[in-house]
Amino acid sequence: MTTWGESHGPALGAVVDGCPPGIELSEQQIQPFLDARRPGQSKFTTQRQEPDRVKILSGTFEERTTGTPISLMIENTDQRSKDYSEIAGAYRPGHADYAYDAKYGLRDYRGGGRSSARETAARVAAGAVARLVIPEVRITAYVVQIGNDAIDREAMNLDTIGDNPFFCPDSWAAKRWENLVDEARKDGSSLGAVVECVAEGVPAGWGAPIYAKLDADLASAMMGINAVKGVEIGDGFGAAALRGEENADPMRPGENGPEFAANHAGGIAGGIATGQPVVCRVAFKPTSSILTPVDSITREGEATQVRTKGRHDPCVGIRGTPVVAAMMALVLADHKMLHRAQCSS
Amino acid sequence: MTTWGESHGPALGAVVDGCPPGIELSEQQIQPFLDARRPGQSKFTTQRQEPDRVKILSGTFEERTTGTPISLMIENTDQRSKDYSEIAGAYRPGHADYAYDAKYGLRDYRGGGRSSARETAARVAAGAVARLVIPEVRITAYVVQIGNDAIDREAMNLDTIGDNPFFCPDSWAAKRWENLVDEARKDGSSLGAVVECVAEGVPAGWGAPIYAKLDADLASAMMGINAVKGVEIGDGFGAAALRGEENADPMRPGENGPEFAANHAGGIAGGIATGQPVVCRVAFKPTSSILTPVDSITREGEATQVRTKGRHDPCVGIRGTPVVAAMMALVLADHKMLHRAQCSS
Amino acid sequence: MTTWGESHGPALGAVVDGCPPGIELSEQQIQPFLDARRPGQSKFTTQRQEPDRVKILSGTFEERTTGTPISLMIENTDQRSKDYSEIAGAYRPGHADYAYDAKYGLRDYRGGGRSSARETAARVAAGAVARLVIPEVRITAYVVQIGNDAIDREAMNLDTIGDNPFFCPDSWAAKRWENLVDEARKDGSSLGAVVECVAEGVPAGWGAPIYAKLDADLASAMMGINAVKGVEIGDGFGAAALRGEENADPMRPGENGPEFAANHAGGIAGGIATGQPVVCRVAFKPTSSILTPVDSITREGEATQVRTKGRHDPCVGIRGTPVVAAMMALVLADHKMLHRAQCSS
Amino acid sequence: MTTWGESHGPALGAVVDGCPPGIELSEQQIQPFLDARRPGQSKFTTQRQEPDRVKILSGTFEERTTGTPISLMIENTDQRSKDYSEIAGAYRPGHADYAYDAKYGLRDYRGGGRSSARETAARVAAGAVARLVIPEVRITAYVVQIGNDAIDREAMNLDTIGDNPFFCPDSWAAKRWENLVDEARKDGSSLGAVVECVAEGVPAGWGAPIYAKLDADLASAMMGINAVKGVEIGDGFGAAALRGEENADPMRPGENGPEFAANHAGGIAGGIATGQPVVCRVAFKPTSSILTPVDSITREGEATQVRTKGRHDPCVGIRGTPVVAAMMALVLADHKMLHRAQCSS
């Protein structure tokens, strides 16, 4: 997958190359995933209105993939570039503004340009294609923590994810988060979040020992999402506090291969899938686009203060949830094909 | 870098391609890094004795790099393959044995074959070359937690890292860990750990917006180390609990570019270095090679119990510390060259 | 560069990633190169009318490159898909129809789908961007042979390339080719051609010893153009008939580095540029889209005969000339950056 | 495949990654291919004596591939570095000396360092592994021209390739070449050659439309061999002189898929194999290592003359023949796996 596009350009998109041929694919199959990520759907997300309609420009014939590059395009419609005139000359602290300028000597400051989370729309579109390549896998992503407030694992019910605007599997937590997020929004502040993603049905064997380790590729894919600062597989940082016998995943003979008594490993050992669910957790920072003035400097190096008006998500982790699922799908689709390349006969 | 080799083969190594020419390089410059990772140096690491002598087979002329591939080889000397006969027919729970067999249909069970942490010796050797490519950067790695026992950040002194066998920057913690690790060793158990790595001197601008994001490449590099289950940049998972104004890194004009009042971002914003120290934390699980018997199955699918005799590290995170530093060096050397390719004039 | 698009889809395009920042770039700078390749400009090329207007969808800001992916799109306007209904069920001999079906099990038969030479419009657009990355290099491409009729090297004058519809540097040959190509066109036949491309100003040192050899990358780039069947550097196949002393390129001290008394090597030795002009020759086959019926089979495996009506180039080598120049520019731009990555200080 | 090593270092080698598991592999299976390329076997090749014994250092277990990187090493034994002292300070015209120095600022002048054809021993070793991945394919390479003297296609008999020291399929030509090559050798001169390579049994479908085109990858692989200056597929440059109806490969229904009445395409259309034999021709220049003095310059830029003493091949195309076959095997093995990744089910 190659993505392109800025927040305030005419369009953005992705080119998906190497997709297997003969898969049924139409815009209708991609749109629901974009809709899940789409802004402006509740007061808990940015009020920018984007229909995020995807167009397939190549790679299909009679609604089937042909095996050639699939070009996906989403037009930008609701840009308000004037919102950004104020930050053209100063760096938003915690944002990528300064780093872009340091690297390139110029930047498209409108909406963050390439560093905007709008780029993730292209990933979600590409991820929808990837899901079709791995029909044997069921991917679910959900928010397990907003700010300091985590869900209760005992109360977790994945069937309720769609019942609230937070992709939250714990209806009590979802209730609490309404106030939490709404207050942050009113304060012009922002909140971090932790998103968990589970992929069931990944066959034992996908992955690789050193290069293209399944966990390393997931780490790269997830850390590459805007605002992500941490990635864990299985018990993750929690595993550091365990002893070997607590962390082992005992095996027993089962009907279809081994059965495991635990899944501390998160479905991956030595870079290769074990056949258990692949479990990954991703930390989103609170966005730096806040109304509170923060010390900063201008492009010329003078002291100033910056507050970001524009329209922003009070908690980017929420709309990041479909992005996490999309990245999981993209990594797994690659690994299905890599495994088939080396190990099918 | 391409590595090759198994725990119990004749040798292992790495090929480093693309190294800039004219850099002074001899075996003496690589050896100290291998010595830091070398087993058998204290009772807190595996008792396998390996001199880990590196040989440079190509890519230098009169002790300078020529710009052509540098082949590094380390011979294995102290294999005891018979230790592993017992596990040839059964899978060690939590280890990669089952996943390898599921993928390839066969595996080199001696010492874990390719999944052995001995492969990381090749990375350390390659990392030593990478450090020479980035003389402007100073990399330090140290253990901040073993099992449940974390260092005291107030007592942290990086100058003391070399004074104890744990790469620990807190001498009180180092004292406590002696007992902690020794007991685990005597019990035939194992402990997890968290390693932190800081790179100072990384210029603002290294990295990239979407592909080759500096944080995504670090995440991949670190998660690809044996036994690693989590990676954080800057505040990482802690950032998820912060509000935007707490997480901002305010800027002020300084002598040489901006000065930052905090480094929650860990030196990376939008995939690009900000000029602050790059900070990364890595979670190592406790190894699955323990003496406690754990339920498992044989290759034929029968129920059994497995305990791993052999010689093992009670806490792989300790010897993982130089590996973390090496991966940091390799990623940064790549990014220095990538940045120069696109943005120098 | 990643290209996408089919002959009869809504559009085609290219994504150019890694372009240096700060380069002036607007659609006006790309369009002339597309115009040179554009169909329907004389009776010697296909009569399909395509304006081939390029749109820049991302990667620039205020008409300068930002360093982020540049998305280029060209809309298709003059598709006549019904022309192809006849060949939906049978394979055109010499065309890629059968190979596509064998690979993918389905194909977009309209205009050859992805195998259409229309894909090369995207390369030409990308090549126009690449030229801006290497202002020190001057690239010229021209036809040196059509069918059996080669130019006279003594009469060659590169200034006359633009004076005839064949990119021919020999005005006498251009005169003869008018009849030659026109007759082939009237016969519903087609002709092969040889295109030569010279890049002056390539600094000694671009290229690499084994991987990313400059000549290997040029060979790949040129052989990847539709209808190309052969690539030569310098004397090419002619060098096979020479003795070592005839093939040597003697050197003498010059004002700015060495001066060479000959350029049998075509400016490349050991995969690395010598500072002499890089010279490359490319053989185009006659297209298989001809009116003469040829034995073939249907998708069901029955014997049939196929003649390709549609609108076709009597000699694809002519319009292939700007494509050859574009590929040269793309390869050299990559190598400028690769060299800078490894060898600048 | 990654190769490493110089002419006069301690060893050279290749790392083959991604090889399918479970393939029988021992040093005995690789050695015969190295023996075919080995120097010092007749007076028509260099008199350097190298046993070229290959060692497998990793990637196999009980003589089967494990799916992990296979490290192959060949030790250098017969270096005579003093032969080269004379050229340390001056550039051999036509050789890569000057280009290396221009790129890297230093070079290993002993035997050409990395630019030596000894590097191809590593490719031949890797190619021997690749052949085992594609047992369905039969690869044959042979010399069809030395200097100006081509074989008679009517007299061609592939069974006689092993009966002469030239890999020549025409016994009359082989007879003539004895004098031709011997005279060049006595004169201290060198000769060019053309090598042809045919791969039978390549299934229709291997290859790809634009990226990883089978012909583009072959062109890159072949042009990347030392001393190669031209590559053709099928009729190659000859196709440029044909008309469309002459160049078509008519199809007829056959027992197992279509039968073709000709193979002008050399088994590849649109970058994808057609199921016909893949045919490739490769032009080797005469080496620049000759005894005749040629004008040159010193490293300091002074005029001088250079003659290369050392021990050299009078016609590198001869020993290049097994290298061409090895590169064909490596490319086809990659494409088998790439095709399987995308198109198997």
Short mmCIF file of N, CA and C in Angstrom, two decimals, chain D residues 14 57 61 145 194 214 274 281 331:
data_model
loop_
_atom_site.label_atom_id
_atom_site.label_comp_id
_atom_site.label_asym_id
_atom_site.label_seq_id
_atom_site.Cartn_x
_atom_site.Cartn_y
_atom_site.Cartn_z
N ALA D 14 27.44 -15.65 -0.01
CA ALA D 14 26.09 -15.17 -0.29
C ALA D 14 25.17 -15.62 0.84
N LEU D 57 26.92 -22.48 6.10
CA LEU D 57 27.11 -22.10 7.51
C LEU D 57 25.80 -22.01 8.28
N PHE D 61 19.22 -28.15 8.35
CA PHE D 61 19.23 -29.03 9.52
C PHE D 61 19.04 -30.44 8.99
N GLN D 145 28.61 -17.08 -29.44
CA GLN D 145 29.51 -16.24 -30.24
C GLN D 145 30.72 -15.89 -29.39
N VAL D 194 28.88 -13.81 -26.68
CA VAL D 194 27.43 -13.77 -26.43
C VAL D 194 27.01 -15.11 -25.85
N LEU D 214 8.81 -10.11 -15.46
CA LEU D 214 9.80 -11.17 -15.57
C LEU D 214 10.96 -10.75 -16.47
N THR D 274 4.61 -17.03 -20.89
CA THR D 274 3.54 -17.57 -21.73
C THR D 274 3.49 -19.09 -21.68
N ARG D 281 19.48 -13.62 -24.21
CA ARG D 281 20.86 -13.55 -24.73
C ARG D 281 21.60 -12.41 -24.06
N VAL D 331 16.24 -15.60 -10.58
CA VAL D 331 15.07 -14.80 -10.96
C VAL D 331 13.81 -15.67 -11.01
#
